[in-house]
Amino acid sequence: MTPVCATCGAWFPDAAKPPQRCAICDDERQYVPDGGQRWTTPDELAEGRSTDVRDLEPGLRGAGLDPSFAIGQRLLLVETPAGNVVWDMIPLVTDEGVRAIRDRGPVQAIAVSHPHFYSAMSAWSEALGGAPILLHAADRDFVTRPHPAIEHWDGDALELPGQLTLLRLGGHFEGGTVLHWPGGADGLGVLLSGDVVMVVPDRRYVSFMWSYPNLVPLPAHEVVRMAAALEPWQFDRIVGAWWTHVIRAGAKDAVRRGAERYVRALA
Ligand SMILES: [Zn+2]
Ligand SMILES: [Zn+2]
């Protein structure tokens, strides 16, 4: 069997029975539910689930599970003239999902923002012809299913094909990463932010957390540093980790405003 953590969706190495614990949910940022660690399998997950594919703007397609599972995020496919990149991950590989991604051309790489979304990345890489999985090295201890396609990168930025750039912002996780796509939003630029930069209901702001489920904030100096790291990058839109989490325009100001308000609230 392939054990899958029922709380975060992380896949584990094939085994006769599931392991005792999930390193991602044991971490203080996540949680083990009342009643203890629970496991499922890809077959169980596939039962009664379909894939929700949506085209969000030219060059950006999303694929999520319906009904959603665990943290409920969806993956994104960014298309560029130089090749396509899959951003973030979902806990299950489906034929429908793979077709939706492959239809748009070969995938050069898969990049994942942080361990909460590592989920089924190894199986997706296999389904996409062995696409390399780019993860920040600072979070290497959270890889629950080691795989030869995983490539750890170090430093604060990694250039990808099509002028895409992975930016390590840290914060929520030491290796917390966002993806800058200059061709998005009609050339005004898009930041794919996972939950490293969090889209909140008031779209004039963003927020930041060390732990979302357990409501643990980040220190002010970290938020100041993260906002400063985004200053040189041009973007008008932020696309977060869920369908509804999008700032369609004015996102750069939302980052400035959000960081400033956060620091003020902590003072
Ligand atoms: Zn877990
Ligand atoms: Zn997270």
mmCIF file of C-alpha atoms and ligand atoms in Angstrom:
data_model
loop_
_atom_site.group_PDB
_atom_site.id
_atom_site.type_symbol
_atom_site.label_atom_id
_atom_site.label_comp_id
_atom_site.label_asym_id
_atom_site.label_seq_id
_atom_site.Cartn_x
_atom_site.Cartn_y
_atom_site.Cartn_z
ATOM 1 C CA MET A 1 0.000 0.000 0.000
ATOM 2 C CA THR A 2 0.938 3.670 -0.353
ATOM 3 C CA PRO A 3 0.110 5.364 2.959
ATOM 4 C CA VAL A 4 -1.239 8.913 2.611
ATOM 5 C CA CYS A 5 -1.594 11.156 5.675
ATOM 6 C CA ALA A 6 -5.286 12.007 5.983
ATOM 7 C CA THR A 7 -4.571 15.406 7.540
ATOM 8 C CA CYS A 8 -1.963 16.898 5.194
ATOM 9 C CA GLY A 9 -2.144 14.588 2.169
ATOM 10 C CA ALA A 10 1.568 13.655 2.207
ATOM 11 C CA TRP A 11 2.485 10.371 0.532
ATOM 12 C CA PHE A 12 4.821 7.917 2.275
ATOM 13 C CA PRO A 13 6.948 5.025 0.968
ATOM 14 C CA ASP A 14 5.044 1.890 -0.014
ATOM 15 C CA ALA A 15 4.837 -0.491 2.948
ATOM 16 C CA ALA A 16 2.736 -3.317 4.376
ATOM 17 C CA LYS A 17 1.297 -0.901 6.939
ATOM 18 C CA PRO A 18 1.401 2.865 7.515
ATOM 19 C CA PRO A 19 4.179 4.419 9.637
ATOM 20 C CA GLN A 20 3.522 5.609 13.195
ATOM 21 C CA ARG A 21 3.661 9.305 12.489
ATOM 22 C CA CYS A 22 3.667 12.013 9.833
ATOM 23 C CA ALA A 23 6.631 14.395 10.199
ATOM 24 C CA ILE A 24 4.658 17.223 8.571
ATOM 25 C CA CYS A 25 1.691 16.919 10.966
ATOM 26 C CA ASP A 26 3.934 16.291 13.988
ATOM 27 C CA ASP A 27 5.505 19.668 13.323
ATOM 28 C CA GLU A 28 4.086 22.485 15.499
ATOM 29 C CA ARG A 29 2.780 24.320 12.440
ATOM 30 C CA GLN A 30 0.344 21.500 11.610
ATOM 31 C CA TYR A 31 -1.488 19.173 13.988
ATOM 32 C CA VAL A 32 -2.378 15.577 14.654
ATOM 33 C CA PRO A 33 -6.183 15.442 14.921
ATOM 34 C CA ASP A 34 -8.070 14.431 18.050
ATOM 35 C CA GLY A 35 -8.027 10.643 18.072
ATOM 36 C CA GLY A 36 -4.549 10.401 16.597
ATOM 37 C CA GLN A 37 -2.773 10.087 13.296
ATOM 38 C CA ARG A 38 -5.013 8.860 10.463
ATOM 39 C CA TRP A 39 -4.077 7.319 7.145
ATOM 40 C CA THR A 40 -5.713 6.687 3.836
ATOM 41 C CA THR A 41 -4.558 5.368 0.437
ATOM 42 C CA PRO A 42 -4.650 6.717 -3.124
ATOM 43 C CA ASP A 43 -7.345 4.156 -4.031
ATOM 44 C CA GLU A 44 -9.551 5.279 -1.154
ATOM 45 C CA LEU A 45 -9.004 8.899 -2.124
ATOM 46 C CA ALA A 46 -9.919 8.269 -5.722
ATOM 47 C CA GLU A 47 -13.323 6.857 -4.763
ATOM 48 C CA GLY A 48 -16.037 9.349 -5.578
ATOM 49 C CA ARG A 49 -13.559 12.088 -6.422
ATOM 50 C CA SER A 50 -13.190 13.904 -9.682
ATOM 51 C CA THR A 51 -10.749 16.521 -10.880
ATOM 52 C CA ASP A 52 -11.742 20.147 -11.080
ATOM 53 C CA VAL A 53 -9.856 21.796 -13.966
ATOM 54 C CA ARG A 54 -10.178 25.545 -14.475
ATOM 55 C CA ASP A 55 -8.492 27.979 -16.846
ATOM 56 C CA LEU A 56 -7.749 31.045 -14.762
ATOM 57 C CA GLU A 57 -6.198 33.337 -17.359
ATOM 58 C CA PRO A 58 -4.221 32.819 -20.580
ATOM 59 C CA GLY A 59 -1.266 30.596 -19.650
ATOM 60 C CA LEU A 60 -2.595 29.568 -16.240
ATOM 61 C CA ARG A 61 -4.614 26.426 -15.595
ATOM 62 C CA GLY A 62 -5.553 24.962 -12.213
ATOM 63 C CA ALA A 63 -6.380 21.390 -11.203
ATOM 64 C CA GLY A 64 -7.885 20.480 -7.851
ATOM 65 C CA LEU A 65 -9.771 17.579 -6.342
ATOM 66 C CA ASP A 66 -13.565 17.579 -6.052
ATOM 67 C CA PRO A 67 -14.463 17.109 -3.275
ATOM 68 C CA SER A 68 -11.238 18.581 -1.944
ATOM 69 C CA PHE A 69 -9.099 16.670 0.526
ATOM 70 C CA ALA A 70 -6.848 17.528 3.507
ATOM 71 C CA ILE A 71 -5.636 21.130 3.108
ATOM 72 C CA GLY A 72 -7.666 21.507 -0.075
ATOM 73 C CA GLN A 73 -5.178 23.377 -2.247
ATOM 74 C CA ARG A 74 -5.034 22.986 -6.024
ATOM 75 C CA LEU A 75 -2.050 22.845 -8.346
ATOM 76 C CA LEU A 76 -1.364 25.341 -11.113
ATOM 77 C CA LEU A 77 0.178 24.963 -14.548
ATOM 78 C CA VAL A 78 2.072 27.993 -15.837
ATOM 79 C CA GLU A 79 2.667 28.010 -19.580
ATOM 80 C CA THR A 80 5.525 29.970 -21.119
ATOM 81 C CA PRO A 81 6.965 29.979 -24.648
ATOM 82 C CA ALA A 82 10.045 28.239 -23.193
ATOM 83 C CA GLY A 83 8.121 25.460 -21.454
ATOM 84 C CA ASN A 84 5.590 24.753 -18.758
ATOM 85 C CA VAL A 85 5.977 24.519 -14.999
ATOM 86 C CA VAL A 86 3.643 22.909 -12.475
ATOM 87 C CA TRP A 87 3.355 24.956 -9.311
ATOM 88 C CA ASP A 88 2.285 23.347 -6.018
ATOM 89 C CA MET A 89 0.644 19.979 -5.697
ATOM 90 C CA ILE A 90 -2.449 17.989 -4.805
ATOM 91 C CA PRO A 91 -2.687 14.696 -2.865
ATOM 92 C CA LEU A 92 -3.855 12.508 -5.768
ATOM 93 C CA VAL A 93 -2.916 11.796 -9.379
ATOM 94 C CA THR A 94 -5.942 11.361 -11.646
ATOM 95 C CA ASP A 95 -6.114 10.549 -15.363
ATOM 96 C CA GLU A 96 -8.254 13.646 -15.868
ATOM 97 C CA GLY A 97 -5.729 15.843 -14.087
ATOM 98 C CA VAL A 98 -2.747 14.437 -15.952
ATOM 99 C CA ARG A 99 -4.556 14.901 -19.278
ATOM 100 C CA ALA A 100 -5.352 18.528 -18.398
ATOM 101 C CA ILE A 101 -1.659 19.199 -17.771
ATOM 102 C CA ARG A 102 -0.225 17.152 -20.646
ATOM 103 C CA ASP A 103 -2.671 18.743 -23.121
ATOM 104 C CA ARG A 104 -0.789 22.004 -22.738
ATOM 105 C CA GLY A 105 2.633 20.563 -23.625
ATOM 106 C CA PRO A 106 5.577 18.982 -21.846
ATOM 107 C CA VAL A 107 6.277 19.921 -18.233
ATOM 108 C CA GLN A 108 9.824 21.139 -17.574
ATOM 109 C CA ALA A 109 9.590 21.091 -13.787
ATOM 110 C CA ILE A 110 7.361 20.816 -10.752
ATOM 111 C CA ALA A 111 7.997 23.331 -7.962
ATOM 112 C CA VAL A 112 6.288 23.214 -4.562
ATOM 113 C CA SER A 113 5.985 26.185 -2.204
ATOM 114 C CA HIS A 114 6.436 24.339 1.097
ATOM 115 C CA PRO A 115 5.992 20.932 2.817
ATOM 116 C CA HIS A 116 2.232 21.259 3.503
ATOM 117 C CA PHE A 117 1.728 20.872 -0.249
ATOM 118 C CA TYR A 118 4.354 18.185 -0.974
ATOM 119 C CA SER A 119 1.456 15.667 -1.043
ATOM 120 C CA ALA A 120 1.600 13.499 -4.213
ATOM 121 C CA MET A 121 4.538 15.255 -5.918
ATOM 122 C CA SER A 122 6.493 12.033 -6.512
ATOM 123 C CA ALA A 123 3.565 10.299 -8.236
ATOM 124 C CA TRP A 124 2.821 13.411 -10.299
ATOM 125 C CA SER A 125 6.425 13.544 -11.474
ATOM 126 C CA GLU A 126 6.130 9.938 -12.630
ATOM 127 C CA ALA A 127 2.837 10.696 -14.395
ATOM 128 C CA LEU A 128 4.471 13.656 -16.163
ATOM 129 C CA GLY A 129 7.406 11.738 -17.591
ATOM 130 C CA GLY A 130 9.821 12.172 -14.700
ATOM 131 C CA ALA A 131 9.652 15.971 -14.427
ATOM 132 C CA PRO A 132 12.170 17.198 -11.830
ATOM 133 C CA ILE A 133 10.652 18.309 -8.495
ATOM 134 C CA LEU A 134 12.305 21.519 -7.311
ATOM 135 C CA LEU A 135 12.194 21.966 -3.532
ATOM 136 C CA HIS A 136 14.044 24.393 -1.318
ATOM 137 C CA ALA A 137 16.837 22.620 0.560
ATOM 138 C CA ALA A 138 15.991 24.305 3.884
ATOM 139 C CA ASP A 139 12.916 22.050 4.175
ATOM 140 C CA ARG A 140 14.563 18.807 3.117
ATOM 141 C CA ASP A 141 13.748 17.070 6.426
ATOM 142 C CA PHE A 142 10.032 17.224 5.568
ATOM 143 C CA VAL A 143 10.223 15.041 2.469
ATOM 144 C CA THR A 144 8.149 12.010 3.489
ATOM 145 C CA ARG A 145 8.521 9.982 0.284
ATOM 146 C CA PRO A 146 12.065 10.331 -1.071
ATOM 147 C CA HIS A 147 12.207 10.167 -4.860
ATOM 148 C CA PRO A 148 14.977 10.388 -7.488
ATOM 149 C CA ALA A 149 13.142 13.269 -9.265
ATOM 150 C CA ILE A 150 13.508 15.541 -6.219
ATOM 151 C CA GLU A 151 16.172 18.236 -6.692
ATOM 152 C CA HIS A 152 16.899 20.508 -3.755
ATOM 153 C CA TRP A 153 17.983 24.056 -4.516
ATOM 154 C CA ASP A 154 19.661 26.535 -2.210
ATOM 155 C CA GLY A 155 19.837 30.320 -1.982
ATOM 156 C CA ASP A 156 17.110 32.937 -2.445
ATOM 157 C CA ALA A 157 16.240 32.686 -6.151
ATOM 158 C CA LEU A 158 16.194 30.057 -8.887
ATOM 159 C CA GLU A 159 15.583 30.938 -12.529
ATOM 160 C CA LEU A 160 13.324 28.620 -14.500
ATOM 161 C CA PRO A 161 12.471 28.545 -18.224
ATOM 162 C CA GLY A 162 10.245 31.329 -19.578
ATOM 163 C CA GLN A 163 11.582 33.994 -17.174
ATOM 164 C CA LEU A 164 9.878 32.294 -14.250
ATOM 165 C CA THR A 165 11.719 32.682 -10.948
ATOM 166 C CA LEU A 166 11.376 30.770 -7.701
ATOM 167 C CA LEU A 167 11.891 33.127 -4.758
ATOM 168 C CA ARG A 168 12.645 31.761 -1.342
ATOM 169 C CA LEU A 169 10.807 34.080 1.048
ATOM 170 C CA GLY A 170 10.920 31.921 4.170
ATOM 171 C CA GLY A 171 8.464 32.917 6.887
ATOM 172 C CA HIS A 172 5.845 30.163 7.101
ATOM 173 C CA PHE A 173 8.657 27.650 6.430
ATOM 174 C CA GLU A 174 12.392 28.315 6.270
ATOM 175 C CA GLY A 175 12.353 27.268 2.627
ATOM 176 C CA GLY A 176 8.955 28.864 1.880
ATOM 177 C CA THR A 177 8.941 29.690 -1.833
ATOM 178 C CA VAL A 178 6.798 31.753 -4.223
ATOM 179 C CA LEU A 179 6.855 31.747 -8.040
ATOM 180 C CA HIS A 180 7.182 34.959 -10.027
ATOM 181 C CA TRP A 181 5.594 34.899 -13.510
ATOM 182 C CA PRO A 182 6.276 38.152 -15.343
ATOM 183 C CA GLY A 183 4.121 37.205 -18.356
ATOM 184 C CA GLY A 184 0.947 36.795 -16.295
ATOM 185 C CA ALA A 185 -1.857 39.345 -15.837
ATOM 186 C CA ASP A 186 -1.382 40.622 -19.421
ATOM 187 C CA GLY A 187 2.297 41.251 -18.780
ATOM 188 C CA LEU A 188 1.829 43.097 -15.485
ATOM 189 C CA GLY A 189 3.160 40.062 -13.614
ATOM 190 C CA VAL A 190 1.710 37.446 -11.280
ATOM 191 C CA LEU A 191 2.999 36.101 -8.006
ATOM 192 C CA LEU A 192 1.952 32.515 -7.274
ATOM 193 C CA SER A 193 2.189 32.604 -3.516
ATOM 194 C CA GLY A 194 0.823 29.381 -2.003
ATOM 195 C CA ASP A 195 0.220 30.367 1.621
ATOM 196 C CA VAL A 196 3.682 31.892 2.031
ATOM 197 C CA VAL A 197 2.060 35.237 1.212
ATOM 198 C CA MET A 198 -1.574 34.731 2.233
ATOM 199 C CA VAL A 199 -4.489 36.214 0.320
ATOM 200 C CA VAL A 200 -7.093 37.317 2.889
ATOM 201 C CA PRO A 201 -10.771 38.258 2.414
ATOM 202 C CA ASP A 202 -9.982 41.983 2.283
ATOM 203 C CA ARG A 203 -8.109 42.083 -1.028
ATOM 204 C CA ARG A 204 -6.398 45.366 -0.142
ATOM 205 C CA TYR A 205 -4.101 43.391 2.170
ATOM 206 C CA VAL A 206 -2.153 40.152 2.453
ATOM 207 C CA SER A 207 -1.047 38.401 5.625
ATOM 208 C CA PHE A 208 1.644 36.046 6.852
ATOM 209 C CA MET A 209 1.758 33.306 9.492
ATOM 210 C CA TRP A 210 4.164 30.790 10.934
ATOM 211 C CA SER A 211 1.191 28.478 11.622
ATOM 212 C CA TYR A 212 -2.228 29.038 10.062
ATOM 213 C CA PRO A 213 -4.227 26.278 11.811
ATOM 214 C CA ASN A 214 -2.679 27.081 15.197
ATOM 215 C CA LEU A 215 -2.644 30.864 14.709
ATOM 216 C CA VAL A 216 1.025 31.542 15.437
ATOM 217 C CA PRO A 217 2.256 34.774 13.834
ATOM 218 C CA LEU A 218 5.687 35.600 12.447
ATOM 219 C CA PRO A 219 8.024 38.091 14.107
ATOM 220 C CA ALA A 220 7.797 41.640 12.721
ATOM 221 C CA HIS A 221 11.350 41.568 11.367
ATOM 222 C CA GLU A 222 10.534 38.472 9.311
ATOM 223 C CA VAL A 223 7.497 40.124 7.725
ATOM 224 C CA VAL A 224 9.536 43.262 6.988
ATOM 225 C CA ARG A 225 12.220 41.117 5.376
ATOM 226 C CA MET A 226 9.697 39.170 3.261
ATOM 227 C CA ALA A 227 7.986 42.307 1.970
ATOM 228 C CA ALA A 228 11.367 43.875 1.187
ATOM 229 C CA ALA A 229 12.414 40.770 -0.742
ATOM 230 C CA LEU A 230 9.359 41.212 -3.009
ATOM 231 C CA GLU A 231 9.955 44.931 -3.695
ATOM 232 C CA PRO A 232 12.212 44.437 -6.764
ATOM 233 C CA TRP A 233 9.700 42.109 -8.461
ATOM 234 C CA GLN A 234 6.920 43.420 -10.681
ATOM 235 C CA PHE A 235 3.475 41.902 -10.226
ATOM 236 C CA ASP A 236 -0.092 43.165 -10.191
ATOM 237 C CA ARG A 237 -1.856 39.912 -9.273
ATOM 238 C CA ILE A 238 -1.392 37.297 -6.552
ATOM 239 C CA VAL A 239 -2.765 33.799 -7.032
ATOM 240 C CA GLY A 240 -2.757 31.925 -3.723
ATOM 241 C CA ALA A 241 -3.182 28.256 -2.927
ATOM 242 C CA TRP A 242 -6.991 27.939 -3.246
ATOM 243 C CA TRP A 243 -9.457 28.812 -6.031
ATOM 244 C CA THR A 244 -10.905 31.720 -4.101
ATOM 245 C CA HIS A 245 -7.566 33.183 -2.972
ATOM 246 C CA VAL A 246 -6.748 35.673 -5.723
ATOM 247 C CA ILE A 247 -5.947 39.387 -5.673
ATOM 248 C CA ARG A 248 -6.751 40.281 -9.260
ATOM 249 C CA ALA A 249 -5.126 43.718 -9.341
ATOM 250 C CA GLY A 250 -3.102 46.003 -7.122
ATOM 251 C CA ALA A 251 -1.368 43.088 -5.389
ATOM 252 C CA LYS A 252 1.962 44.850 -5.012
ATOM 253 C CA ASP A 253 0.328 47.538 -2.873
ATOM 254 C CA ALA A 254 -1.554 44.846 -0.969
ATOM 255 C CA VAL A 255 1.794 43.298 0.045
ATOM 256 C CA ARG A 256 3.120 46.669 1.221
ATOM 257 C CA ARG A 257 -0.107 47.444 3.098
ATOM 258 C CA GLY A 258 -0.406 43.973 4.574
ATOM 259 C CA ALA A 259 3.166 43.941 5.881
ATOM 260 C CA GLU A 260 2.855 47.431 7.308
ATOM 261 C CA ARG A 261 -0.407 46.622 9.111
ATOM 262 C CA TYR A 262 1.001 43.364 10.455
ATOM 263 C CA VAL A 263 4.038 45.060 11.962
ATOM 264 C CA ARG A 264 1.819 47.751 13.490
ATOM 265 C CA ALA A 265 -0.461 45.108 15.038
ATOM 266 C CA LEU A 266 2.492 43.341 16.665
ATOM 267 C CA ALA A 267 4.055 46.509 18.060
HETATM 268 ZN ZN ZN B 1 0.524 14.739 7.640
HETATM 269 ZN ZN ZN B 2 1.176 25.862 4.840
#
